[in-house]
XYZ file of C-alpha atoms in Angstrom:
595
model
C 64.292 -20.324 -111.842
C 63.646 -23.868 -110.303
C 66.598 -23.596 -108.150
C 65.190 -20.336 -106.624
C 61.680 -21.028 -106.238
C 63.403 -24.376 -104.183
C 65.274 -21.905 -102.199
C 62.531 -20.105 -101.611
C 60.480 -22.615 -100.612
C 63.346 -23.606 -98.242
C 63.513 -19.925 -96.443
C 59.700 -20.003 -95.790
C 59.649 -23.498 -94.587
C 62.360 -22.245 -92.043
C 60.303 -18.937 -91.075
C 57.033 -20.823 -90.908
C 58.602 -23.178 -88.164
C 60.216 -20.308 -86.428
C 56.652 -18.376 -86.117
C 55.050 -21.969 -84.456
C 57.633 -22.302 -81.928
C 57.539 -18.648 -81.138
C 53.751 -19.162 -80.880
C 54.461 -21.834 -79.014
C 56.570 -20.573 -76.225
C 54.193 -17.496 -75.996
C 51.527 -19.479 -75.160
C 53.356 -21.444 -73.083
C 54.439 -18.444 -71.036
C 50.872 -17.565 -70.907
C 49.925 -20.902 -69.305
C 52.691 -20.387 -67.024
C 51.664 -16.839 -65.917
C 48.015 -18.299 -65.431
C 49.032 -20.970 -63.295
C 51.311 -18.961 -60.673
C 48.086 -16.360 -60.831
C 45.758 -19.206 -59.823
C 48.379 -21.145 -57.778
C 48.635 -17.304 -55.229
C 44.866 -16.835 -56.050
C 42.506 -16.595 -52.552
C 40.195 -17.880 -55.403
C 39.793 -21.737 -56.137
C 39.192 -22.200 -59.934
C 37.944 -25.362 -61.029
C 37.367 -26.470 -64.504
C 34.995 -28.970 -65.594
C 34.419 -30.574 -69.269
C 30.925 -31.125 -71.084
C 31.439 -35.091 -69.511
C 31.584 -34.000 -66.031
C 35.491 -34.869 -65.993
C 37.519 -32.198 -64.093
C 39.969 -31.004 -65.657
C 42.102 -28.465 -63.285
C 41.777 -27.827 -59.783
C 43.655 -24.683 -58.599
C 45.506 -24.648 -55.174
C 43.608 -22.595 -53.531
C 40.549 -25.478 -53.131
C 42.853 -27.174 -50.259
C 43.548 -23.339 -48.484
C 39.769 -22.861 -48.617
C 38.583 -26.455 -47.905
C 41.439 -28.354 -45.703
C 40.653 -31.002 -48.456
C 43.395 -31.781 -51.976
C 42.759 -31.037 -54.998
C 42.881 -34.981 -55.536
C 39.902 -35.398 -53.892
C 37.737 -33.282 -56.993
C 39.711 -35.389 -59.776
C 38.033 -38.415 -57.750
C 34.897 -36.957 -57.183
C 33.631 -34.503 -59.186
C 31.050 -34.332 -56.999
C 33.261 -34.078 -54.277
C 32.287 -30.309 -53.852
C 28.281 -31.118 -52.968
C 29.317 -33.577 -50.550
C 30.865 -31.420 -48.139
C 28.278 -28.975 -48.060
C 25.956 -28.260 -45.462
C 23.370 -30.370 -46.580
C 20.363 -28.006 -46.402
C 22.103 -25.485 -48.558
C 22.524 -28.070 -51.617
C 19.150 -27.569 -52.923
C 19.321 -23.770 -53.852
C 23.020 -25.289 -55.748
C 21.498 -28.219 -57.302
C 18.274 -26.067 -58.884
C 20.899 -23.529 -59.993
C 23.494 -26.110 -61.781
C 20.159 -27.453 -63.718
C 18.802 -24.055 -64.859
C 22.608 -23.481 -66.293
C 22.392 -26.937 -68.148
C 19.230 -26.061 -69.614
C 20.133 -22.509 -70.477
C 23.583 -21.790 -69.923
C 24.879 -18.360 -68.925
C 26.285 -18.224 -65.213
C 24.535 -18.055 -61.662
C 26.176 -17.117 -58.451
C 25.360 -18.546 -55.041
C 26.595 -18.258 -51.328
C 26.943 -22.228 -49.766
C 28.476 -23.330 -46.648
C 30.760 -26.433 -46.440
C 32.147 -28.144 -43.689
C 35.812 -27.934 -44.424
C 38.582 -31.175 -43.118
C 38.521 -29.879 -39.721
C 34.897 -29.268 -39.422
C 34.624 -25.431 -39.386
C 31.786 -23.932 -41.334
C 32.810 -21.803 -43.910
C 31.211 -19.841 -46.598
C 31.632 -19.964 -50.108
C 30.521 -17.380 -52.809
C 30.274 -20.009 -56.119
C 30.421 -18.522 -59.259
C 29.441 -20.973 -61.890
C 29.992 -19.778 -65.992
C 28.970 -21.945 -68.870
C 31.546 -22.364 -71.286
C 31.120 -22.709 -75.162
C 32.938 -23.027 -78.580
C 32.827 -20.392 -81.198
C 29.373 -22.031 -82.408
C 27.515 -21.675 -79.148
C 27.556 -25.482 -78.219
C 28.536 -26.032 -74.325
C 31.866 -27.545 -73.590
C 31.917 -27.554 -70.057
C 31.726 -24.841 -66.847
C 34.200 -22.937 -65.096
C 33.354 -22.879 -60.966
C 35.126 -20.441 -58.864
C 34.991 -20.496 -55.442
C 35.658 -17.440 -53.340
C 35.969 -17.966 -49.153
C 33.501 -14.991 -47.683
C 33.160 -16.137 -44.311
C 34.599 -12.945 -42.727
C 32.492 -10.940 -45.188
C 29.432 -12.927 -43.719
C 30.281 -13.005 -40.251
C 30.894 -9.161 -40.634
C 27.352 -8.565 -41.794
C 25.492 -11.408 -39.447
C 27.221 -9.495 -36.655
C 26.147 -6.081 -37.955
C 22.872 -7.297 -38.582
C 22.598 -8.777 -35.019
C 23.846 -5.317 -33.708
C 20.843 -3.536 -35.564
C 18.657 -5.450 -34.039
C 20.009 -6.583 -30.732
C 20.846 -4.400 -27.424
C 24.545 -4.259 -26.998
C 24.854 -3.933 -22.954
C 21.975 -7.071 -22.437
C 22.132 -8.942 -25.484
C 18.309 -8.778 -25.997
C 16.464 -7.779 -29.224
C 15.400 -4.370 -29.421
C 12.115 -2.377 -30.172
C 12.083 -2.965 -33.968
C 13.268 -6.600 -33.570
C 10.654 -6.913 -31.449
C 8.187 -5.601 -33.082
C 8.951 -7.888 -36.153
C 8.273 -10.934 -33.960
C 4.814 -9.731 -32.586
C 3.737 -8.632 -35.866
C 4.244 -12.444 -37.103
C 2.444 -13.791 -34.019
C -0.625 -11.572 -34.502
C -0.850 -11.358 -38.371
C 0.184 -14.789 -39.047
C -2.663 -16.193 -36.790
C -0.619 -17.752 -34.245
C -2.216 -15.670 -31.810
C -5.789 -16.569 -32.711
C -4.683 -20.440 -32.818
C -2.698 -20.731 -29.388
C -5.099 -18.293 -27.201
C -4.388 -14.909 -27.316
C -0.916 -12.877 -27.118
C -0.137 -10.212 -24.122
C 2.543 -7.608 -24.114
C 3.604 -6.636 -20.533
C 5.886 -3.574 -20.319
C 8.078 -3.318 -17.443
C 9.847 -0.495 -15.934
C 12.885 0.038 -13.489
C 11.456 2.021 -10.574
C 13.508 4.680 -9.099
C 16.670 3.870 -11.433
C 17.341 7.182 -11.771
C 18.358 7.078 -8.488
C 20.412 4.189 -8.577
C 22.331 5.507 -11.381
C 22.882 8.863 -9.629
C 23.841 7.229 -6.082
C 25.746 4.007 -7.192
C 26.667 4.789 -10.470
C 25.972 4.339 -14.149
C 28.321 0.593 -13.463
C 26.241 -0.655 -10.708
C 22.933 0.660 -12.862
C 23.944 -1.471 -16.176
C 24.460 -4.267 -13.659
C 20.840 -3.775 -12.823
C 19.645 -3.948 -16.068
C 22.069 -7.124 -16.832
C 20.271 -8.883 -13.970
C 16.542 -7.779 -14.937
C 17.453 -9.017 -18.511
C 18.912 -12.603 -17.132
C 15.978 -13.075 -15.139
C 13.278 -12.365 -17.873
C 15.143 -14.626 -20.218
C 14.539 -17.194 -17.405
C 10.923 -16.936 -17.068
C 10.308 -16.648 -21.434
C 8.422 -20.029 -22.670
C 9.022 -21.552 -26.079
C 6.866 -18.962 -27.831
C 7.335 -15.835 -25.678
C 9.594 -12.864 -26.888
C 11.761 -10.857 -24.835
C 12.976 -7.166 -25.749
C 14.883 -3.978 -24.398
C 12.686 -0.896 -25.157
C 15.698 1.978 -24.252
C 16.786 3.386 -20.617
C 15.227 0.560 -17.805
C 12.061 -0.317 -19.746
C 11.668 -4.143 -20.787
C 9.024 -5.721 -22.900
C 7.809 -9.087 -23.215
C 5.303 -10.770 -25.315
C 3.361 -13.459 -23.703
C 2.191 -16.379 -26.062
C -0.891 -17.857 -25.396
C -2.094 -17.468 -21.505
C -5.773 -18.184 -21.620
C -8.226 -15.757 -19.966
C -7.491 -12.803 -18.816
C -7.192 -13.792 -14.943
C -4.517 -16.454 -15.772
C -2.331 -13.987 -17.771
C -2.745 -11.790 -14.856
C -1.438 -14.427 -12.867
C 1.176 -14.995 -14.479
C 2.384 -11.662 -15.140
C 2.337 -11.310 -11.085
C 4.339 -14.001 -10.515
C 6.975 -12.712 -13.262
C 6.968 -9.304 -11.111
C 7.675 -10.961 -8.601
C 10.435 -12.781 -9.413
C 12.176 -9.486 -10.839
C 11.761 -7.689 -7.418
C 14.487 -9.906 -5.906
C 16.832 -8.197 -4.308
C 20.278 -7.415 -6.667
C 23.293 -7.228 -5.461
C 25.428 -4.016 -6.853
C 28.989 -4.131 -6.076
C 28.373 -5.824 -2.664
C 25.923 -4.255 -1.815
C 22.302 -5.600 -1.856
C 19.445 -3.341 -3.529
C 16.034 -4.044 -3.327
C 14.144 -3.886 -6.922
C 10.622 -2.855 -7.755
C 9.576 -2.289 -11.168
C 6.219 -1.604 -12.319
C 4.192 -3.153 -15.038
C 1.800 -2.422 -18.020
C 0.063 -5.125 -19.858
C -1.975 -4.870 -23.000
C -3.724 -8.044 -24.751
C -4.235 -9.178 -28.573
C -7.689 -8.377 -29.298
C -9.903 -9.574 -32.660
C -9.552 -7.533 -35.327
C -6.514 -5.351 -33.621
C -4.215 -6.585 -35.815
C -1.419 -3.120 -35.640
C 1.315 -4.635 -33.158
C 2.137 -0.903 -32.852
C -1.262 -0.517 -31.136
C -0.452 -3.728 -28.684
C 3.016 -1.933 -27.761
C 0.991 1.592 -27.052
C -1.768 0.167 -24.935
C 1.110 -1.601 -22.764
C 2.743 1.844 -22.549
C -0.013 3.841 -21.462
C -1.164 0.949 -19.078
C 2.453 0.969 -17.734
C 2.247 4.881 -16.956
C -0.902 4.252 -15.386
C 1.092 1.779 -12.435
C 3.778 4.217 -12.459
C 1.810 6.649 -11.138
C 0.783 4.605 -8.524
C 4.214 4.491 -7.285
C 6.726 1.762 -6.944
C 5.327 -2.011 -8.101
C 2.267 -1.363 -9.362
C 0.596 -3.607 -12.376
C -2.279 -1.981 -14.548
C -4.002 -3.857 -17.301
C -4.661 -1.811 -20.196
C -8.737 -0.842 -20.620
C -10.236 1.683 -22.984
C -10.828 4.567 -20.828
C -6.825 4.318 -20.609
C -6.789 5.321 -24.004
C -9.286 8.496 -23.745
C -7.240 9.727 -20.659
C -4.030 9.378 -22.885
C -5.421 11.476 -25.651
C -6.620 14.054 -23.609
C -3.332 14.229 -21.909
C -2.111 14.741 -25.103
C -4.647 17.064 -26.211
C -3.825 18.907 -23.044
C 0.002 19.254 -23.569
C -0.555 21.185 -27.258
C -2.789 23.540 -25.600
C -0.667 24.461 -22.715
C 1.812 25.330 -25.160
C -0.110 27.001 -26.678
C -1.333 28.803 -23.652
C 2.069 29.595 -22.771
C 2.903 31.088 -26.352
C -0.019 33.538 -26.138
C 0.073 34.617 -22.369
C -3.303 33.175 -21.854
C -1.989 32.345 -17.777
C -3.400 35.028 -14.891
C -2.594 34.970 -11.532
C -5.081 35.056 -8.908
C -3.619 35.653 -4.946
C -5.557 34.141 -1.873
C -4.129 35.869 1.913
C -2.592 34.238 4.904
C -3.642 35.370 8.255
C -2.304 36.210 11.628
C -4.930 33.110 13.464
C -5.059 35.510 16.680
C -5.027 38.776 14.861
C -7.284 38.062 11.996
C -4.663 40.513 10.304
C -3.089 39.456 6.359
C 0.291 38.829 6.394
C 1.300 37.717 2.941
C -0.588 36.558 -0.036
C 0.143 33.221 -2.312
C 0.600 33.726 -5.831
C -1.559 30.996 -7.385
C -1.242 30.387 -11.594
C -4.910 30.288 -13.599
C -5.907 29.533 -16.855
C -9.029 29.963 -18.553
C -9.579 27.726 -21.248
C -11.550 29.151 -24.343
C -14.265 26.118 -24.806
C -13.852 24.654 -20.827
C -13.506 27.811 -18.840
C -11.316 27.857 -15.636
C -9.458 24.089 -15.638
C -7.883 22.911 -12.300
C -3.956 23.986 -11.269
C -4.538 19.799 -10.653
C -4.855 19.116 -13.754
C -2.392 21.506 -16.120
C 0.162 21.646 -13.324
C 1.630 17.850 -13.475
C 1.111 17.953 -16.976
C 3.770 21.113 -17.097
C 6.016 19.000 -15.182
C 6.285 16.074 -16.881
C 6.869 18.153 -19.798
C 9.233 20.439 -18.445
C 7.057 23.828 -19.666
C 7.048 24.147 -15.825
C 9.709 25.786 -16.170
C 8.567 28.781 -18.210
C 5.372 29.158 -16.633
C 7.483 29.012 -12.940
C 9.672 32.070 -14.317
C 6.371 33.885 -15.569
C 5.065 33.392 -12.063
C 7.869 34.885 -10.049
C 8.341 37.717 -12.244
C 4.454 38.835 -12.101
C 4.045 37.956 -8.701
C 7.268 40.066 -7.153
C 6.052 43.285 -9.993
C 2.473 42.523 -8.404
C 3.802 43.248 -4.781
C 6.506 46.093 -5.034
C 3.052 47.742 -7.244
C 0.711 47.142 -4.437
C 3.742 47.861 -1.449
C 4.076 51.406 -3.593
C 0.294 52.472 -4.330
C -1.208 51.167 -0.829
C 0.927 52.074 2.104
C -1.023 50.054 4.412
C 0.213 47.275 2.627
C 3.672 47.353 2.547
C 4.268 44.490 4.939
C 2.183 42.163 3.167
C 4.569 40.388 1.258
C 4.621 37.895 -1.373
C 4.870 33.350 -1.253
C 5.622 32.001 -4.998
C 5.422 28.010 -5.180
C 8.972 26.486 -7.619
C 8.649 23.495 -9.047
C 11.155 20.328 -8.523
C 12.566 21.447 -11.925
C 12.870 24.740 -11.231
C 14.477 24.258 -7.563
C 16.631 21.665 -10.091
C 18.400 24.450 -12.446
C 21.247 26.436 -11.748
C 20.494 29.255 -12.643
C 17.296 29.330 -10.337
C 19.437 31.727 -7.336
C 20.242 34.064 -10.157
C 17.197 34.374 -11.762
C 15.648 34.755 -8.226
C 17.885 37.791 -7.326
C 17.271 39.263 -10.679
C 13.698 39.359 -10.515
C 14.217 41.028 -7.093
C 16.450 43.466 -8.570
C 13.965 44.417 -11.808
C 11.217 44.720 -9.242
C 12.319 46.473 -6.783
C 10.683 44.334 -4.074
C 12.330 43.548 -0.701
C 13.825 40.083 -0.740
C 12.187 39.668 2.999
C 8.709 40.561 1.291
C 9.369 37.544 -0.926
C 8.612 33.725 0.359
C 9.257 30.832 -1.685
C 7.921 27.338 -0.927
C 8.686 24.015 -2.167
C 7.120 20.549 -1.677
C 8.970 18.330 0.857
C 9.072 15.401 -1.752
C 11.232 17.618 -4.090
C 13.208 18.336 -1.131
C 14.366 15.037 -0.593
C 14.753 13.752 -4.155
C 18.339 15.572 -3.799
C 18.581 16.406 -0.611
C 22.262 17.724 -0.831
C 21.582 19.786 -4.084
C 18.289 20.864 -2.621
C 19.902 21.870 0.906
C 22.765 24.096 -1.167
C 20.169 26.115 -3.201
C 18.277 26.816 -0.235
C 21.086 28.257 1.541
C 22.312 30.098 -1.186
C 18.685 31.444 -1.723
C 18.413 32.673 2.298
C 21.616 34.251 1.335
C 19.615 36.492 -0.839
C 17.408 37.564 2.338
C 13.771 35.479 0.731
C 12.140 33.434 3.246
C 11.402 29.589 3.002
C 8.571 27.509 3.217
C 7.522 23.750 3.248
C 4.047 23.153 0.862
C 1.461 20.525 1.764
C 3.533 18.825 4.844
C 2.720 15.543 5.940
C 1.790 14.261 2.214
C 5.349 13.333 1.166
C 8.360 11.605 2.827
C 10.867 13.248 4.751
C 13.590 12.733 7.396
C 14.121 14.538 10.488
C 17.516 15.152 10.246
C 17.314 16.419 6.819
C 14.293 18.744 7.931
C 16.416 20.294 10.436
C 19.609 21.200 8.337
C 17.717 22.405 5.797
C 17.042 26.540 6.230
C 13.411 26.732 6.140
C 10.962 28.987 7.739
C 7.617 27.830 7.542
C 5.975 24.872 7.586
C 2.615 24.406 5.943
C 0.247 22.187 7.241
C -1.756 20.127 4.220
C -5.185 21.027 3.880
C -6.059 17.117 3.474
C -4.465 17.070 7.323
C -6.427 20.389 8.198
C -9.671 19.682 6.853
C -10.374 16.626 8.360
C -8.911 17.259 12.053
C -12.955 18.557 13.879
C -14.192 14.891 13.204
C -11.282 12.427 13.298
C -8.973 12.912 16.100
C -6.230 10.914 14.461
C -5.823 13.997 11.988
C -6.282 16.595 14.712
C -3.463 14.929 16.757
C -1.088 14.861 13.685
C -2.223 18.793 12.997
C -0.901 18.860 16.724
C 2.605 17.234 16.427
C 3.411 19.256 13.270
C 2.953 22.695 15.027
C 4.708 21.294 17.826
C 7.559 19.504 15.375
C 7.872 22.714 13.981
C 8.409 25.494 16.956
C 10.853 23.104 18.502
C 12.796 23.536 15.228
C 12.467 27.474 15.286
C 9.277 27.633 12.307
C 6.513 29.100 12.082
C 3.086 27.364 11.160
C 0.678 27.786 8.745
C -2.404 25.270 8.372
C -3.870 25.311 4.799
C -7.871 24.890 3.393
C -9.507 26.579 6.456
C -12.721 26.969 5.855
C -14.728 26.538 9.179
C -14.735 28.085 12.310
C -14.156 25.697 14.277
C -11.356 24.496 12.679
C -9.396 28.310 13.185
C -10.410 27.843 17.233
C -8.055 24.440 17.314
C -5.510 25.565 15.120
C -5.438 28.603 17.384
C -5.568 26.447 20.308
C -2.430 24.000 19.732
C -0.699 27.157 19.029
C -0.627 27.613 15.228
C 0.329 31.021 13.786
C -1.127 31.711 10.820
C -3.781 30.258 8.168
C -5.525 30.060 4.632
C -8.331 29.251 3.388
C -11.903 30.327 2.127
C -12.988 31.356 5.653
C -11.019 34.043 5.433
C -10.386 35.311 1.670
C -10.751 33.159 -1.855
C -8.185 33.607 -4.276
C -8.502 36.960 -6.436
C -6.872 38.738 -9.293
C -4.714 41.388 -8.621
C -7.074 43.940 -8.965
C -9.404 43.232 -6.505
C -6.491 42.359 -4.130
C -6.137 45.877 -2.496
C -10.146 45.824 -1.380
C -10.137 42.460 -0.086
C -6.704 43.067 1.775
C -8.064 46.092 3.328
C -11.522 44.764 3.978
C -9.385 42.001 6.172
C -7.564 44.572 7.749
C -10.129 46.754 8.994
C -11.906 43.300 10.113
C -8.885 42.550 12.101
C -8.271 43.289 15.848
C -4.914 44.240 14.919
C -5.673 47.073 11.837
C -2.810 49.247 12.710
């Protein structure tokens, strides 16, 4: 019994030893398989004991830092010394909130690494503990995310930077004049100005040197406006060729003025585009902090508006923001829902004032002229809807409206009155309309539903919105005489226009502003340029008629240098179409010509 229980004792002895080693080499293995994991880890795992004695280092701590492992069994503090110096107190606070408490925390650092790059680190710092809670040490594991955060600093640049200039853009912007005017800088360094600049005329540079030549434009604008910025100022891209800057400080109100001349200035310098030099003008809208306007959306709208004010004015003009600005904008506004509106419910008429034969006294054609009577304002000025059409592009639909009545007004009154039949029809387009492709078609199918005579039909255009495109403008007009219509020139002398151009192009008549006409019994200068025009135009084959006669003796000189035919309120005011057939033949039967 002895003898087995020794034998026994023996065999378990034996198995106990073999289960240790076997233990043993299993957890050996384990260590192993750790160690190659950490050793081809992008992750640096260090290990540090409840003395502050590090314990392991992993290989990765020289891939990620240039620096040896060595250099942490030295130093255990070796890690805080090589970074950036003005990150260590966010890792300090953290490594004494996880001695008090334990747990973990996880921070982003840089450190300068052995051959001085800065590089990133995500540290993740755990606490570690025996069974019974009590801390034995921490685990740090450091984790290179430099491309992560380069990714992301670019990306955030990108949102808030313009990529063909570099400059912030609008919401960028706005950020930084927000903190000026709400964090009191503005009160405490004399004011703040936005000044809102704009391209003049880039359009055009775009369309006739090409979108290359028109980002070089903007590069140069930017370059220069990053030259003139002070310490404080901010500098932005708005979109298209519009700039913004904020002005810091400036004083009063004439010395920001000043200033902002002398920065308009500097940005008209001529550019040069491919070899080719290109004189700049841009025009300019400033707005100023005020007390108590504390909105930098506000600041950013009053330099808009001010800056479509000095656009209107032309090339390089400067307006400075002022109340009234405001009221005019809203109004403008106001203005644009109720055309629409206007335009939805068919609440346009036309009225139609006569030209005359100046040595017959006979009508020859009427103009087709667009009304609208507002319900609360009555009759508002063609002035005053017209460009607001345009600049909204409803010109467009009230143009087409226009052409269709007007050509069904004359093929009725051609049909009903026979003594009418030769008075024909002039219907002003629009730069957007003469602008759309499909104006030729739309012309010959309005002909074509109303039965009216192409050569009854006269349409004029502006000589401005001739020469915005002259070559586009000069095909549509050919393919419109093509149709049979005839061609007129509006309100000559008030735009720009070349000679040469004004010869190719296939017009008809020229009509003589009434600005020109008006003006010519009492200021000789006028009469003499009423003169030349009639003259201009019969050596080029046209036909003259002078606009806004009123008087007498302005019809005796217009007859007298020899021009054709005029309108006006001496003759007939504008009136709707059913009056027209009395007040055509009341001018016929005045006539010396009534056959």
């Amino acid at each position: 019994m002895g003898r087995t229980a020794d034998e026994h004792s023996q065999k378990t002895g034996r198995s106990g030893a073999a289960q240790g080693c076997a233990l043993a080499a299993a957890l050996w293995e384990k260590e192993q398989l750790f160690r190659v994991l950490l050793e081809y880890s992008a992750d640096c795992e260090i290990w540090i004991d409840a003395c502050g004695v590090v314990r392991f280092v992993s290989p990765s701590f020289a891939s990620i830092t240039g620096y040896t492992p060595e250099c942490l069994y030295r130093n255990p503090d070796y890690l805080a010394a090589i970074m950036v110096q003005s990150d260590l107190p966010a890792f300090r606070a953290q490594e004494r909130i996880l001695a008090e408490r334990g747990g973990s925390f996880d921070v982003e650092v840089r450190i300068r690494t052995a051959s001085g790059r800065e590089c990133w680190v995500l540290c993740i710092c755990r606490s570690i503990t025996d069974d019974e809670g009590r801390p034995q040490g921490r685990r740090l594991t450091c984790r290179d995310v430099t491309r992560r955060r380069l990714l992301a600093m670019q990306l955030q640049h990108q949102a808030g930077h313009d990529p063909l200039t570099g400059l912030p853009n609008r919401s960028l912007f706005l950020e930084k004049l927000d903190a000026r005017v709400n964090g009191g800088r503005a009160a405490r360094d004399g004011g703040a100005s936005v000044v809102m600049i704009d391209v003049d005329r880039f359009k055009q540079i775009n369309d006739v040197l090409g979108h290359e030549a028109g980002d070089g434009v903007l590069r140069v604008v930017a370059d220069r406006l990053r030259g003139i910025l002070g310490g404080n100022d901010a500098l932005c891209r708005l979109g298209g060729d519009e700039f913004c800057l904020l002005l810091a400080g400036g004083g009063r109100a004439e010395e920001v003025l000043a200033r902002v001349q002398q920065i308009q200035q500097r940005l008209m310098d001529s550019v040069d585009t491919g070899g080719r030099r290109l004189h700049l003008t841009v025009s300019v809208g400033v707005a100023t902090h005020r007390p108590g306007q504390n909105a930098p959306e506000d600041m950013m709208r009053n330099g808009g508006i001010a800056l479509q004010h000095a656009k209107r004015a032309g090339g390089g003009g400067l307006e400075v923001f002022s109340d009234w600005m405001l009221e005019s904008a809203l109004n403008h506004a106001r203005l644009e829902m109720e055309l629409h509106h206007a335009l939805k419910d068919n609440a346009f008429h036309l009225e139609f004032q006569p030209l005359v034969d100046l040595h017959s006294g006979r009508p020859v054609r009427v103009e087709a002229l667009a009304r609208w009577d507002h319900p609360q304002r009555g009759a508002v000025s063609p002035a005053d809807f017209i460009p607001v059409l345009e600049e909204t592009g409803q010109i467009l639909r009230l143009g087409s409206w226009v052409l269709e009545n007007a050509c069904m007004a004359a093929a009725r009154w051609q049909r009903r009155h026979p003594e009418l039949r030769s008075v024909g029809v002039s219907v002003n387009l629009s730069a957007r309309q003469l602008a759309q492709p499909a104006l030729v078609d739309q012309v010959a199918a309005v002909l074509s539903r109303s039965g009216l005579e192409p050569a009854s039909l006269k349409l004029e255009v502006t000589e401005t919105m001739l020469m915005d495109n002259p070559e586009l403008s000069n095909l549509v007009l050919r393919r419109l005489k093509d149709l049979g219509v005839f061609l007129a020139i509006d309100d000559f002398g008030t735009g720009y226009s070349s000679l040469a151009y004004l010869q190719s192009f296939p017009i008809d008549t020229l009509k003589i502003d009434k600005s020109f006409v008006m003006g010519m019994t009492s200021d000789p200068g006028k009469f003499n340029i009423v003169k030349a025009v009639t003259a201009l135009a019969h050596s080029l084959g046209l036909d003259v008629v002078a606009e806004g006669v009123e008087e007498q003796e302005q019809r005796i000189m217009l007859h007298a240098v020899g021009c054709e035919y005029a309108q006006g309120f001496l003759f007939a005011r504008p009136v709707p179409e059913k009056d027209l057939a009395a007040q055509l033949g009341s001018l016929l039967r005045s006539s010396c010509d009534p056959a």
